[in-house]
Structure formats: C-alpha cells, structure tokens
Short mmCIF file of C-alpha atoms (C1' of nucleotides) in Angstrom, two decimals:
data_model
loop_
_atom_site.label_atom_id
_atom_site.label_comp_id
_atom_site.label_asym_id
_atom_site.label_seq_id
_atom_site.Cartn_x
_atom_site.Cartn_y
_atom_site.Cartn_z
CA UNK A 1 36.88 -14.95 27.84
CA UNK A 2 34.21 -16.69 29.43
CA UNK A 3 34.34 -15.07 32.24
CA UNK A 4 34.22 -11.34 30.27
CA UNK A 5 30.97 -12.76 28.56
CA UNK A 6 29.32 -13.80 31.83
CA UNK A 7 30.03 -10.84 33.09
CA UNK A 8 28.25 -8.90 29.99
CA UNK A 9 25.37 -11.15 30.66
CA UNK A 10 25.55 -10.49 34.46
CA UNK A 11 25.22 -7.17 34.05
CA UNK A 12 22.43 -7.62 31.28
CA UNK A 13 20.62 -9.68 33.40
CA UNK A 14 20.68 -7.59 36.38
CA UNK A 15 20.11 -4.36 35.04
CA UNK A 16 17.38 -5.15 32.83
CA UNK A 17 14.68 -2.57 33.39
CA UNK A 18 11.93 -4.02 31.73
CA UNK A 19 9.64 -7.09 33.00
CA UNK A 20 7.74 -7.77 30.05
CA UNK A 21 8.35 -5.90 27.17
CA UNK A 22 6.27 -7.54 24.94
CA UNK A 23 3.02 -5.41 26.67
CA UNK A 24 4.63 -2.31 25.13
CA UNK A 25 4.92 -3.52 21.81
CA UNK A 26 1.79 -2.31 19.25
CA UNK A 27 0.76 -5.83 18.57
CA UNK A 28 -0.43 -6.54 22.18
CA UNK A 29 -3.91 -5.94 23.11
CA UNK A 30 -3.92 -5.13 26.63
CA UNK A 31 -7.32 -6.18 28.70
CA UNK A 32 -8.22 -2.80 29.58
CA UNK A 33 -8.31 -0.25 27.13
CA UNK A 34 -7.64 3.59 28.79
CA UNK A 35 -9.91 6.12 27.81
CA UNK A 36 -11.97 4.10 24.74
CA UNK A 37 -14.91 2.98 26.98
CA UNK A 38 -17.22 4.54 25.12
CA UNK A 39 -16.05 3.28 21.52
CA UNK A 40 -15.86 -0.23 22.81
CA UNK A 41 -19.01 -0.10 23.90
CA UNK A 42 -20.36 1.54 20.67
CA UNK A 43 -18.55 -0.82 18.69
CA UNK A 44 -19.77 -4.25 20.73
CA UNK A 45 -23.21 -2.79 20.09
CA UNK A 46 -22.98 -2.61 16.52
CA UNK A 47 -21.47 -6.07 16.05
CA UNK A 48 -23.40 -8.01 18.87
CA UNK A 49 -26.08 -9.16 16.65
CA UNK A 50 -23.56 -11.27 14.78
CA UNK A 51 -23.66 -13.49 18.28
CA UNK A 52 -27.03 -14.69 17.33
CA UNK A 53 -26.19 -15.09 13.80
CA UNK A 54 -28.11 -12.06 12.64
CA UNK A 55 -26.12 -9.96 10.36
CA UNK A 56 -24.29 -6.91 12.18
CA UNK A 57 -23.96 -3.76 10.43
CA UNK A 58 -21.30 -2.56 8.26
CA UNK A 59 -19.28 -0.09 10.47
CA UNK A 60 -17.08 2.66 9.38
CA UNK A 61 -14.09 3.53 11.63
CA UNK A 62 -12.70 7.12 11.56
CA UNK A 63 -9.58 8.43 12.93
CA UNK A 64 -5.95 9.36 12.99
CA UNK A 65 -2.98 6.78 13.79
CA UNK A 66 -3.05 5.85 17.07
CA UNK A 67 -6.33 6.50 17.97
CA UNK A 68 -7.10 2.85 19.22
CA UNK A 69 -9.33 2.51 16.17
CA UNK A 70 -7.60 -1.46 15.68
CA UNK A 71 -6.88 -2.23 19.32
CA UNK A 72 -10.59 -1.46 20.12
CA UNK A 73 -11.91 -3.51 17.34
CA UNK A 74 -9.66 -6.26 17.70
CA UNK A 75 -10.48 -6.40 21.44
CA UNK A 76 -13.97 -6.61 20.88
CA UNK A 77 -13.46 -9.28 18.24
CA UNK A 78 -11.51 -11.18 21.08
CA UNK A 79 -14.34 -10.80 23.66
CA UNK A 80 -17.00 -12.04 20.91
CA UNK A 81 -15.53 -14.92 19.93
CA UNK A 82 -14.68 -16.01 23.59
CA UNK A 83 -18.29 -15.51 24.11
CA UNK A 84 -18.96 -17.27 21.50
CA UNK A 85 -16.47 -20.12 22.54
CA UNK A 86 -17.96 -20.35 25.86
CA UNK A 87 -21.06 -21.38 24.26
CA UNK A 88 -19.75 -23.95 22.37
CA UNK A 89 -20.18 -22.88 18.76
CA UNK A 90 -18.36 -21.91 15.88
CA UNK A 91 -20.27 -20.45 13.19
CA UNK A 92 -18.81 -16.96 14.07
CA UNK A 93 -15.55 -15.60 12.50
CA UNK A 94 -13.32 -12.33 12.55
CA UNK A 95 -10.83 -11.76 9.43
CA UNK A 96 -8.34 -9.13 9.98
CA UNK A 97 -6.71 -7.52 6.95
CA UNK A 98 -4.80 -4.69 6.31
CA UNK A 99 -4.42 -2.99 3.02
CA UNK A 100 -1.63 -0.72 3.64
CA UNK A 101 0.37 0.32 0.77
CA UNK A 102 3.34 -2.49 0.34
CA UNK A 103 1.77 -4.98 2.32
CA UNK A 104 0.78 -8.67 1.11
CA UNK A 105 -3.10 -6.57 0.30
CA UNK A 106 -2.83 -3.83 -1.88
CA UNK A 107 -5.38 -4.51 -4.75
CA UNK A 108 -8.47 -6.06 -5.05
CA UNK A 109 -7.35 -9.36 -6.27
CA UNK A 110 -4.73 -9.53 -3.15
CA UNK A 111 -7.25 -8.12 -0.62
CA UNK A 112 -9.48 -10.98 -1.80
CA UNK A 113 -6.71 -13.73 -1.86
CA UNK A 114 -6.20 -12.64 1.83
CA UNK A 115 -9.30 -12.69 3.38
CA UNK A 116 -9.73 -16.48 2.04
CA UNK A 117 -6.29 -17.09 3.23
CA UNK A 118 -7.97 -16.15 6.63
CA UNK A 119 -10.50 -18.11 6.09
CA UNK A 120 -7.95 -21.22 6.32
CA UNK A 121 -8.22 -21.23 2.19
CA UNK A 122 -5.80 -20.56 -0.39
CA UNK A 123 -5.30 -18.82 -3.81
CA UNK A 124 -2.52 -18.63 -6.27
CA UNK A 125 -0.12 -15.57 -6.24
CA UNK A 126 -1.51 -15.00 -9.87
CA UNK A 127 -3.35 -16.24 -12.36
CA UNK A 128 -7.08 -16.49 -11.41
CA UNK A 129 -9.79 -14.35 -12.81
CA UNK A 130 -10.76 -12.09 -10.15
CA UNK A 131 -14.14 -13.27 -10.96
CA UNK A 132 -13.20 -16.88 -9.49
CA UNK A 133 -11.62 -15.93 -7.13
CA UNK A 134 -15.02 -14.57 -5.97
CA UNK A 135 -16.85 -17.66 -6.13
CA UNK A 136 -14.15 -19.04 -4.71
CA UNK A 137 -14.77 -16.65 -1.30
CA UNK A 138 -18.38 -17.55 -1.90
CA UNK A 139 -17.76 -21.02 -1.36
CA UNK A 140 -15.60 -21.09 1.51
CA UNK A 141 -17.96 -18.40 3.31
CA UNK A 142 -21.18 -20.36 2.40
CA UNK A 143 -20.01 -24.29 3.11
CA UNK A 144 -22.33 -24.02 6.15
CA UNK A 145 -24.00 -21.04 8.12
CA UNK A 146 -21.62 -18.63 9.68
CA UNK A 147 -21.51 -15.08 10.26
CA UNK A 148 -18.36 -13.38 8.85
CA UNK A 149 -17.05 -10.55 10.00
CA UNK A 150 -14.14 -8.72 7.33
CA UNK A 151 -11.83 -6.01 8.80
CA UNK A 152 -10.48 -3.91 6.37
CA UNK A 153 -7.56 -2.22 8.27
CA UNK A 154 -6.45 1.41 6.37
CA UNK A 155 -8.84 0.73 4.19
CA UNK A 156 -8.48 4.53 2.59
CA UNK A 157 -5.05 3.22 0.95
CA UNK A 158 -6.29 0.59 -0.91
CA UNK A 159 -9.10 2.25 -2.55
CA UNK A 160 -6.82 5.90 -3.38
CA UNK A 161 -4.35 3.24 -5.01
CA UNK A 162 -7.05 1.28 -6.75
CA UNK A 163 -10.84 1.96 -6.86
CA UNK A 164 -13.62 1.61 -4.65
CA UNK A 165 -15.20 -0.95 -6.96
CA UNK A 166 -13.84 -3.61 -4.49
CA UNK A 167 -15.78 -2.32 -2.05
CA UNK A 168 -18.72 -2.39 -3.46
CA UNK A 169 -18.41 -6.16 -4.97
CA UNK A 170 -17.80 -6.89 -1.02
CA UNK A 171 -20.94 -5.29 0.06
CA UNK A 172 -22.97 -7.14 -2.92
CA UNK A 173 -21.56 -10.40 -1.75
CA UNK A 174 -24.26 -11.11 0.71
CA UNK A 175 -26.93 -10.96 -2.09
CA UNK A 176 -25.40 -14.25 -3.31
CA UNK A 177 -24.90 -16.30 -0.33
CA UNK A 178 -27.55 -18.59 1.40
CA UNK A 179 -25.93 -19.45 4.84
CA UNK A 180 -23.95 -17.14 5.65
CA UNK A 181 -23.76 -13.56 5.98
CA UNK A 182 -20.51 -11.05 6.03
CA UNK A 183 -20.17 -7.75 7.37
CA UNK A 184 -17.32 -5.04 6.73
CA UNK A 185 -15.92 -3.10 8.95
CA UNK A 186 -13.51 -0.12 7.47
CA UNK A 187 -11.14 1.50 8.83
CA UNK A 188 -9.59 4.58 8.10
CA UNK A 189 -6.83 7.06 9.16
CA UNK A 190 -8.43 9.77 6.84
CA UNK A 191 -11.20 11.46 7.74
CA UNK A 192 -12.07 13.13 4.55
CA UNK A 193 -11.69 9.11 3.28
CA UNK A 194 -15.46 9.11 2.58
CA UNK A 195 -16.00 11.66 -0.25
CA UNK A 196 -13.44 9.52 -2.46
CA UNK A 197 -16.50 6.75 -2.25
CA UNK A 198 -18.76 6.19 -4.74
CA UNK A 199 -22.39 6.85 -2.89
CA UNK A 200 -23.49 3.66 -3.00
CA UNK A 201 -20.73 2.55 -1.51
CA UNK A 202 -20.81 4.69 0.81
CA UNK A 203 -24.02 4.11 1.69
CA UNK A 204 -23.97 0.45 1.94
CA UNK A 205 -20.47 0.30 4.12
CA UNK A 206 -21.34 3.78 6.53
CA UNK A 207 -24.29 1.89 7.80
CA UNK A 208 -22.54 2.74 11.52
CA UNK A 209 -19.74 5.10 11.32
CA UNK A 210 -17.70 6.21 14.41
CA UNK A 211 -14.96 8.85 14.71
CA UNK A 212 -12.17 7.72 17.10
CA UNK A 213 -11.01 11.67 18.72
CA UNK A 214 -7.21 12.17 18.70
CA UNK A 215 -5.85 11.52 22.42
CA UNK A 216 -4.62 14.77 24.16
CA UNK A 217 -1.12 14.69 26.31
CA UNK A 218 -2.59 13.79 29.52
CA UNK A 219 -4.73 10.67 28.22
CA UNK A 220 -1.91 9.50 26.89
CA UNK A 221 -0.17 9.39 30.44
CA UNK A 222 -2.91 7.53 31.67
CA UNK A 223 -2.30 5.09 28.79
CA UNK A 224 1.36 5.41 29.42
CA UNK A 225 1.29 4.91 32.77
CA UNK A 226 -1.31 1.96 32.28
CA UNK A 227 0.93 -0.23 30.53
CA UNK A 228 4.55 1.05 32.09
CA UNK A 229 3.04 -0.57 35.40
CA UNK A 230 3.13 -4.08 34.08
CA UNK A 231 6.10 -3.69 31.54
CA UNK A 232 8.52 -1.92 33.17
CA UNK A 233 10.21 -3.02 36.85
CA UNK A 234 9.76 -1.07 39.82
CA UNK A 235 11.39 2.61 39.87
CA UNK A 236 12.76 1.87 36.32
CA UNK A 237 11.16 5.05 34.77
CA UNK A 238 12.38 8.76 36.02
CA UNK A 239 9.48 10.52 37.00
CA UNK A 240 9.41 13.02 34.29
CA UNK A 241 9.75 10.00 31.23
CA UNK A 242 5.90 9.81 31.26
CA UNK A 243 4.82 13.10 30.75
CA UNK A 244 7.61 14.11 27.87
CA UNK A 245 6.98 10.78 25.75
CA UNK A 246 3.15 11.61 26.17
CA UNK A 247 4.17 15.35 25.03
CA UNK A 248 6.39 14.04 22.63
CA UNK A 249 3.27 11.77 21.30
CA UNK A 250 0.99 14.58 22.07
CA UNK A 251 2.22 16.48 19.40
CA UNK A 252 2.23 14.49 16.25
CA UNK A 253 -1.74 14.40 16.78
CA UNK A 254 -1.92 12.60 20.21
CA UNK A 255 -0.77 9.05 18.28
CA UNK A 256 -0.74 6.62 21.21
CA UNK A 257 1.33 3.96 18.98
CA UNK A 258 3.81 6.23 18.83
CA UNK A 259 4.20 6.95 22.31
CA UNK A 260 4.15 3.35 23.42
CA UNK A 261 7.21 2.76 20.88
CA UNK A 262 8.80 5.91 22.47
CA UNK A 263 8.73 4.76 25.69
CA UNK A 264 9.86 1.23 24.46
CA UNK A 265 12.69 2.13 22.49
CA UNK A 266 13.48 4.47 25.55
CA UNK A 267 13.90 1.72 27.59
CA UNK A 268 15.83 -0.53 25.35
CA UNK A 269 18.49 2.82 24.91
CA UNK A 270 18.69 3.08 28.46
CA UNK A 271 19.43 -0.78 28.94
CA UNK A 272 21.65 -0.72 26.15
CA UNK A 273 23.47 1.92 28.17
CA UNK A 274 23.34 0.22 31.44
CA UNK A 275 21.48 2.65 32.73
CA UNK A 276 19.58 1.92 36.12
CA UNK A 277 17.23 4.07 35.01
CA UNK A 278 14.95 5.97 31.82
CA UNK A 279 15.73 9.59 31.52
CA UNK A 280 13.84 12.21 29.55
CA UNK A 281 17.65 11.98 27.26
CA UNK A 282 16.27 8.16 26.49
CA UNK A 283 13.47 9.69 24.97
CA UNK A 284 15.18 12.30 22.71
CA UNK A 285 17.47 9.27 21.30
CA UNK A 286 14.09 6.63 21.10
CA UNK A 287 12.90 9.27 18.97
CA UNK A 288 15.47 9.88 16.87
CA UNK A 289 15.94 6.49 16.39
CA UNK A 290 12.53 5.34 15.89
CA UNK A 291 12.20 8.16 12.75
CA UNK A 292 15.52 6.58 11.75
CA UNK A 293 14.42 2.92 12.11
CA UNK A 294 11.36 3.46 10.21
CA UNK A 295 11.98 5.47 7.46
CA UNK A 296 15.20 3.06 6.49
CA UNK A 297 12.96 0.28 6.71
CA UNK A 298 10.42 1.46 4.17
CA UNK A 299 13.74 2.52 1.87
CA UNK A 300 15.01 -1.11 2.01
CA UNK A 301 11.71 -2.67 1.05
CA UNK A 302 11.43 -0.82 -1.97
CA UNK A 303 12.17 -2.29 -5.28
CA UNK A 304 15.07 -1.90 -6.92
CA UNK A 305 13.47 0.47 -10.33
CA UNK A 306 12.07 2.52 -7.17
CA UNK A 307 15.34 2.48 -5.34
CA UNK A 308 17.15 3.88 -8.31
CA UNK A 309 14.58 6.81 -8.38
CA UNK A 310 15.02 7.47 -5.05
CA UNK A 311 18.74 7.27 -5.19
CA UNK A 312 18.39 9.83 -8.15
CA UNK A 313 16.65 12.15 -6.35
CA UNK A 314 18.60 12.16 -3.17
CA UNK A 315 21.94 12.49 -5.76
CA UNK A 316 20.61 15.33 -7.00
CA UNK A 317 20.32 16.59 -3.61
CA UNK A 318 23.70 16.22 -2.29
CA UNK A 319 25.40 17.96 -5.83
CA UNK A 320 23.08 20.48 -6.69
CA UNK A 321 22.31 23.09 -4.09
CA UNK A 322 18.70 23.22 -4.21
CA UNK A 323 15.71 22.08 -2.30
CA UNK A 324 13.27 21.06 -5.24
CA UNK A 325 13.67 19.38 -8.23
CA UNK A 326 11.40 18.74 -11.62
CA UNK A 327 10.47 15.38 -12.55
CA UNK A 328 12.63 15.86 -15.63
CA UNK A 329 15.63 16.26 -13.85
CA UNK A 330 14.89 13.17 -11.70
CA UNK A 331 14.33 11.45 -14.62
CA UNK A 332 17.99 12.48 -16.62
CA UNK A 333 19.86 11.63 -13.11
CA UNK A 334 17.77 8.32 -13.30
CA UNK A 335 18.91 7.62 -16.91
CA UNK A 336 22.60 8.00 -15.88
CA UNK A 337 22.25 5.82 -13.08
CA UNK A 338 20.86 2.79 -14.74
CA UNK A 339 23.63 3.55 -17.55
CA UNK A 340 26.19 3.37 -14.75
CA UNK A 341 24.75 0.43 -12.84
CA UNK A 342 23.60 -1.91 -15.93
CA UNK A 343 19.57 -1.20 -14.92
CA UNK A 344 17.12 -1.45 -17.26
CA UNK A 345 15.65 2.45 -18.25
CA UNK A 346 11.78 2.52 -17.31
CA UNK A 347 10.21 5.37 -20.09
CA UNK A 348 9.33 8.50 -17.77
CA UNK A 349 5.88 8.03 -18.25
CA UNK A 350 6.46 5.04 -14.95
CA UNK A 351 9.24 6.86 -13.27
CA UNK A 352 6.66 9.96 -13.19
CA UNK A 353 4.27 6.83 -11.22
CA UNK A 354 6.66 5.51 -9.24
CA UNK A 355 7.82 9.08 -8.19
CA UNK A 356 4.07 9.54 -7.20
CA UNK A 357 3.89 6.52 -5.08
CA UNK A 358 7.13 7.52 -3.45
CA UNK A 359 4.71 10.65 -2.69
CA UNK A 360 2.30 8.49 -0.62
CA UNK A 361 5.00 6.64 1.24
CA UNK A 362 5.90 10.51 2.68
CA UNK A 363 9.58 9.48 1.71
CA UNK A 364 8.98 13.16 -0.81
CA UNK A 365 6.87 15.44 -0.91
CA UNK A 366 5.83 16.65 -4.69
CA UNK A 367 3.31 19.47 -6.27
CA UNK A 368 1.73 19.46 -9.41
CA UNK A 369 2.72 23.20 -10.62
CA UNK A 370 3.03 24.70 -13.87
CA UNK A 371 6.13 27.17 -14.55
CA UNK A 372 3.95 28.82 -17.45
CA UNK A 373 6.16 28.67 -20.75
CA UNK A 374 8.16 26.42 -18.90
CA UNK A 375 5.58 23.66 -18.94
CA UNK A 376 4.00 21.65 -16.17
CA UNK A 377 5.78 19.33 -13.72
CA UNK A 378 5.85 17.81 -10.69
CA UNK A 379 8.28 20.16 -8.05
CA UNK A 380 9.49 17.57 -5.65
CA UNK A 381 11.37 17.98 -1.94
CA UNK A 382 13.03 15.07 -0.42
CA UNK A 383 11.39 14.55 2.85
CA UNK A 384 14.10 12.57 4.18
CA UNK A 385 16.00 14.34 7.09
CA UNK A 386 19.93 15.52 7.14
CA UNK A 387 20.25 12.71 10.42
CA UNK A 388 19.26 9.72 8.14
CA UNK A 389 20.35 11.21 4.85
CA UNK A 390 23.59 9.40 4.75
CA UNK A 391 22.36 6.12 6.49
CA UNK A 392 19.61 6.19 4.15
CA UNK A 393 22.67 7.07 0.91
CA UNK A 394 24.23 3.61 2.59
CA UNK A 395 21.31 1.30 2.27
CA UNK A 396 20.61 2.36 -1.56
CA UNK A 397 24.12 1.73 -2.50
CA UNK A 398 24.18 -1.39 -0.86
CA UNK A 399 21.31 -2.46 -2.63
CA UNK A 400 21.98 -0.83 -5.75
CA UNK A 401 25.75 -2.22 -5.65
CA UNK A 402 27.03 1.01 -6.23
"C1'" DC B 1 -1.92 48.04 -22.55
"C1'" DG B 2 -4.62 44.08 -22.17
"C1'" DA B 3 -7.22 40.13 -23.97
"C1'" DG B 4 -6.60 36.14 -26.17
"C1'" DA B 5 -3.50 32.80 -28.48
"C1'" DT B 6 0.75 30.12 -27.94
"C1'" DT B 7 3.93 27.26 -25.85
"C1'" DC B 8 6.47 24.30 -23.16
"C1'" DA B 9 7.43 20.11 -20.18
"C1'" DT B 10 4.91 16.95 -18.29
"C1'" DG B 11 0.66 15.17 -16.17
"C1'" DT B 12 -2.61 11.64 -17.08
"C1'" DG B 13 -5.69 8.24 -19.14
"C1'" DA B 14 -6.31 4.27 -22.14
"C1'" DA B 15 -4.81 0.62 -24.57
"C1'" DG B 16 -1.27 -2.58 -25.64
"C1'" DT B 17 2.77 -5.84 -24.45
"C1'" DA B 18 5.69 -9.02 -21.85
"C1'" DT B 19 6.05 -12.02 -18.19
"C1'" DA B 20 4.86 -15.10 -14.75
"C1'" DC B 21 1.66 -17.94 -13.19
"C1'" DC B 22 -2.93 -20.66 -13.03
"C1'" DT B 23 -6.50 -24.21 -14.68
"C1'" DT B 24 -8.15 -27.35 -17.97
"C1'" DT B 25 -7.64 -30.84 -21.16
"C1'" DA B 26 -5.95 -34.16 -24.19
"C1'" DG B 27 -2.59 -37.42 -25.16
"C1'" DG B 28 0.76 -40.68 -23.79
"C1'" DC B 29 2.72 -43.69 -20.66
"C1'" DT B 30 2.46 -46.86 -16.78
"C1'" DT B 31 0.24 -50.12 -14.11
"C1'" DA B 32 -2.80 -53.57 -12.56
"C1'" DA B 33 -6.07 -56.81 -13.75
"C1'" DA C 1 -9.00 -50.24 -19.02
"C1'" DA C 2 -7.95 -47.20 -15.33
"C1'" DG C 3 -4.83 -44.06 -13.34
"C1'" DC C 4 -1.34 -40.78 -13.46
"C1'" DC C 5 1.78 -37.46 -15.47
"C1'" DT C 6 3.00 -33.97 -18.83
"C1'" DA C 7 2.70 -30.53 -22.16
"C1'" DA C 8 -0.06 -27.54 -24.68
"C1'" DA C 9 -3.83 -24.36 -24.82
"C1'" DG C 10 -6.26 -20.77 -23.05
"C1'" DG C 11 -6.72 -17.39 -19.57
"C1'" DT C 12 -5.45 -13.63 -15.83
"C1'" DA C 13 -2.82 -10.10 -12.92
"C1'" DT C 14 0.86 -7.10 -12.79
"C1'" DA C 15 4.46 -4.10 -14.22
"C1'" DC C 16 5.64 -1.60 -17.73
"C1'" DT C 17 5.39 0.79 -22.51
"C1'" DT C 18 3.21 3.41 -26.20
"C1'" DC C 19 0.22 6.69 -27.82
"C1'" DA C 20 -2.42 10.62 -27.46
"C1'" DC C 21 -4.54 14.16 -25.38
"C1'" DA C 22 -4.96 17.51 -21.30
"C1'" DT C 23 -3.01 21.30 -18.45
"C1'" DG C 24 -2.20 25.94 -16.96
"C1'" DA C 25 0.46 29.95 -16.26
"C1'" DA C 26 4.39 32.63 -18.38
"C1'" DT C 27 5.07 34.70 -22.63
"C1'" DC C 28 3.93 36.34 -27.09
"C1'" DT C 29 0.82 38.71 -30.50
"C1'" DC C 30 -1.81 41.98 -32.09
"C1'" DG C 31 -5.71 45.02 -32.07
"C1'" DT C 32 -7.03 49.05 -29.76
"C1'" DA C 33 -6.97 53.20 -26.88
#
DNA sequence: CGAGATTCATGTGAAGTATACCTTTAGGCTTAA
DNA sequence: AAGCCTAAAGGTATACTTCACATGAATCTCGTA
C-alpha cells in the first residue's frame, strides 16, 4: 500500500508542471504590471501628495473586470507605503474594501464597520446607530495626524443595492476631522456607474477619474506570457496554450482575471491528468470548469429562503417545457416547496425581491413586461447552463434536504 | 373603426413588525479595608 | 465604600410583512363615420 501511495506521490512530484502557482492566482500582485504603465503612473500622480501628508484627490476608477483597475491601485498603494516605510514614518494608511454584493460590505453600516476593522478597530455585527458608528471612524482616523486613503472596490454594487448617501457622508467626513485627512478612491466595473450618483456626489468623489481600456487578445499574451515564465516550469505550456486562453479571455471583453484562472486551472487539469504537458484541450475543460466552479459557488452561499426560490425556478424548468416563467408561477412552485420541505412561506411581495437580487447575481435573467389584460410581471430565464444544471439541482437539494 | 376607459397580475414604495444584538445604567452582591 | 456583575431599559440594523398605490399594454366600450 505504501508503496502504491509513494508511487502516486512520485509521479505527482515529478510531473508537476507548475513552479509557483501561487503567481497565477488573482490575489498576487506581480512587480511589473504588462501594459498599465500609463495608469500606474496616472494613478501614483494623483495619490502622491498623500506622501507629504497633503490630502490626495478623490479618484474615480472606470472599467470592466479584469482591466487591472485593483492590481494597479493596490500596487501603487504597495510602492507608497514602502516609500513611506523607508522614511521611517507611519502616518500614511491604505484601506482596501470591497462592496461586492454578498460580501462581509454590502450596506452602509457594514462598509463602515469594515473600513474601521481596517483600521485595526472594531464594531458590533449590529446594534449601533449608524450615526456612532461615524464618530466612531472619526475617532480612530483623527487619534493623531494621518492621511487615509479608503478603497472602495466595486463600488457601483453597493450604491445600486443601497443609495449613494454613503458616499456622500464619506466625502463630508473630512469637514469634521482636525488631523487627519481621508481620500476615496472608487472603483467601478460599470461605466455608466456615474449617472446613478447624486451630483454632488459625483462631484466631490470624480475629482480624478480614469477609464481602465479593456485588454485586446494580444496584450493579454504579453500578460500571459509575463507571468507563465515564472509560474510554470520550463516547456510545460504547448505553444499554442497562450494564444487560445488569451482568445478565450479576449472574448468575454479582454478580462485578464479570467485568463490568468484559465491558464491556471489549465494547468492543474493537465497535472491532474499526468500530463507532461498543457494542451489547448486543458483549456476547453479549465473553462468549463471554471463557469462550473463559480456559478455553484455563488448557489451554495445563498440563503436558504433564496435557495428555495431558486430551486423553484429551476423545477419549473425541468417539468414544464418552457424557457420563461412569471413571477407568479415562481411564486406557487415556491409555496409548494416550503409546504413539502417544512419552510417558512415569505409573502410574494420578498420572493418578487429576492427574485430581483437573484437578477444581479446573473444566476437569471428577468424583464419587467406587461402582457396587457394579463397584467404586469417579471418574465424570467434561468441563466444557468444545461452542463451545471444538474450539479447545480444536487447542491440545492443537499442544502434544502430534499 | 378608433380613441379612450378598463383590467389584470404584479411591480414598487413606505411604513410597520419581529428578531437579534448593542450600550447604558441602576441595583445588588462581593470584597477588601 | 469600592468594585464588579447582572438584568432591565432603551436603542439600532436587518429581514421580512402589510398596505396601498402605480403600471402599461391587451381588451373592451361606445361614439362616430
């Protein structure tokens, strides 16, 4: 037996393609940054005053997923506090949040609770008037001078599932504060982000503003190529992996994150395989499997009143032959299931929320139409593919004990 | 035949409720002097 | 008497409910050509 395993690890061990994997994954920021000079630089301008503790403008970030609109700002946030480092002080700090739907930061109370947390503080889950919670902030920020500098990461899902009033309480906060001094920087996937604002908001936070461009097929092989080098061993990748995960990538928008994952999950198919080598196949299954990986994940998360709407829906899918359904029906399905599982009934007044929300997660797709004497409802299409459907049927009813 | 009124099935906003959790405060108990 | 703990009081955020009004095109109505 022992020897069987040692040979399994033997032949782990030897044919292990990568050298550091770790490079590829999203969370590492590598020390040179392909095709961004130019953003770097414009974004180091903008914030370089905060060196001297002058107060650096409030900068605006623009552009689609994996544009390098984080990487770029958290490199130059790395650099500057080095810098500052080197010099022996202190009084500078970088708080990185991100306010994407589901995370830890999704209102303003939470956003708040979560910069202090960065700030080495800490809040209560619940409880606190959000108006404390502000002086709170105020006091940790303004215990001695320091500049502050607040990243708001997908910052355009926070205020389309609140308001921008949080926002706009940030941008006041200086006003108050007699050391210190904060700055915001937003950033946003959407593009058309800034006409939900209120103007002065919008005002106050586009002080800079900078559009990160989409990256086209063959800067993406540069980028590709960039990080392979270190990550990958010698002769590991066919010659042709490149180019098709930077086509692949290419053509959801030119998102670099997703071609970096690609060409990960490549790899760790093509290990799993024992392959000596990636082949454009690797890349077919890493994508497959990445869609797969992801979309399950944000099923499992879910709650269990949302789980039961989404299990509705997809029931509906796999009895009835159609490819829409009303919110009405989704809503009658829904009532049998809780019947049938024990579940509390929400009225149809939250389903038709939660059904919404579902909307922004891009696990459906739904319309606001009106059928005339038939009333007005919400048409909704599963957006979950036939591949995943029944992995996806397997997770709910695990969950759902059904 | 066509303009306007009706209608249906929900969308949507506002206000209210339940729950879970937080701080403050007052009273009671313990402890040390 | 000082210090500490506990429970009650008073307050908030969040998830959800209740109530009420808004929607908008298919369909109906009815006056008119």
């Amino acid at each position: 037996m022992v020897a069987k395993l040692d040979k399994i690890f033997d032949s782990f061990v030897k044919n292990r393609l990568f050298k550091d994997k770790s490079i590829l994954q999203i969370s590492h920021t590598p020390n040179n940054i392909t095709h961004r000079d130019e953003q770097i630089e414009e974004v180091a301008a903008i914030l370089a005053p905060a060196l001297t503790g002058e107060k650096a403008s409030n900068l605006f970030l623009f552009g689609k997923t994996g544009t390098g609109k984080t990487l770029c700002v958290k490199y130059v946030c790395d650099e500057m506090l080095k810098r500052v480092k080197q010099d022996g002080q202190d009084n500078l700090k970088f708080v990185y949040i991100n306010c994407k739907m589901g995370k830890a930061a999704d209102t303003e109370y939470r956003i708040l609770a979560e910069i202090i947390k960065g700030l080495g503080g800490s809040v209560p889950i619940t409880g606190l008037p959000t108006g404390s919670v502000y002086d709170k902030f105020k006091e940790l920020v303004d215990e001695r001078k320091q500049m502050i500098v607040i990243i708001l990461d997908e910052i355009d899902q926070a205020v389309k599932k609140n308001s921008d009033s949080f926002l706009y309480s940030l941008t006041r906060v200086n006003s108050d504060l007699k050391n210190s001094q904060i700055s915001l920087i937003g950033i946003s996937n959407s593009l058309v982000f800034k006409d939900y604002l209120d103007p002065r908001v919008r005002s106050s936070l586009g002080e800079e503003e900078l559009v990160f461009p989409s990256y086209n097929a063959l800067q993406l092989q540069d980028i590709l190529k960039n990080r392979a080098e270190n990550s990958f061993k010698e002769g590991a990748l066919d010659e042709d992996v490149i180019p098709k995960c930077a086509a692949f990538a290419a053509r959801e928008h030119g998102d670099a994150r997703r071609a970096l994952d690609l060409l990960r999950v490549a790899g760790e198919v093509a290990e799993r395989e024992g392959s000596k080598k990636v082949i454009q196949g690797h890349i077919d299954k890493a994508n497959d499997k990445l869609e797969k990986d992801n979309m399950l994940e944000a099923i499992k998360k879910q709650p269990i009143q949302f789980q039961l709407v989404l299990y509705s829906i997809m029931k509906l899918y796999s009895s009835k032959n159609k490819s829409s359904f009303f919110t009405g029906d989704v809503f009658r399905e829904y009532e049998n299931l809780c019947s049938e599982t024990k579940n509390d009934v929400l009225t149809q007044r939250r389903v038709s929320d939660i059904i919404q929300e579902f909307d922004m997660l891009g696990l459906i797709n739904t319309e606001v139409i009106s059928k005339g004497r038939q009333g007005r409802t919400r048409e909704i299409k599963l957006m979950i593919s036939k591949k995943i459907f029944s992995n996806a049927e397997g997770i709910l009813r695990d969950s759902l004990n059904i």
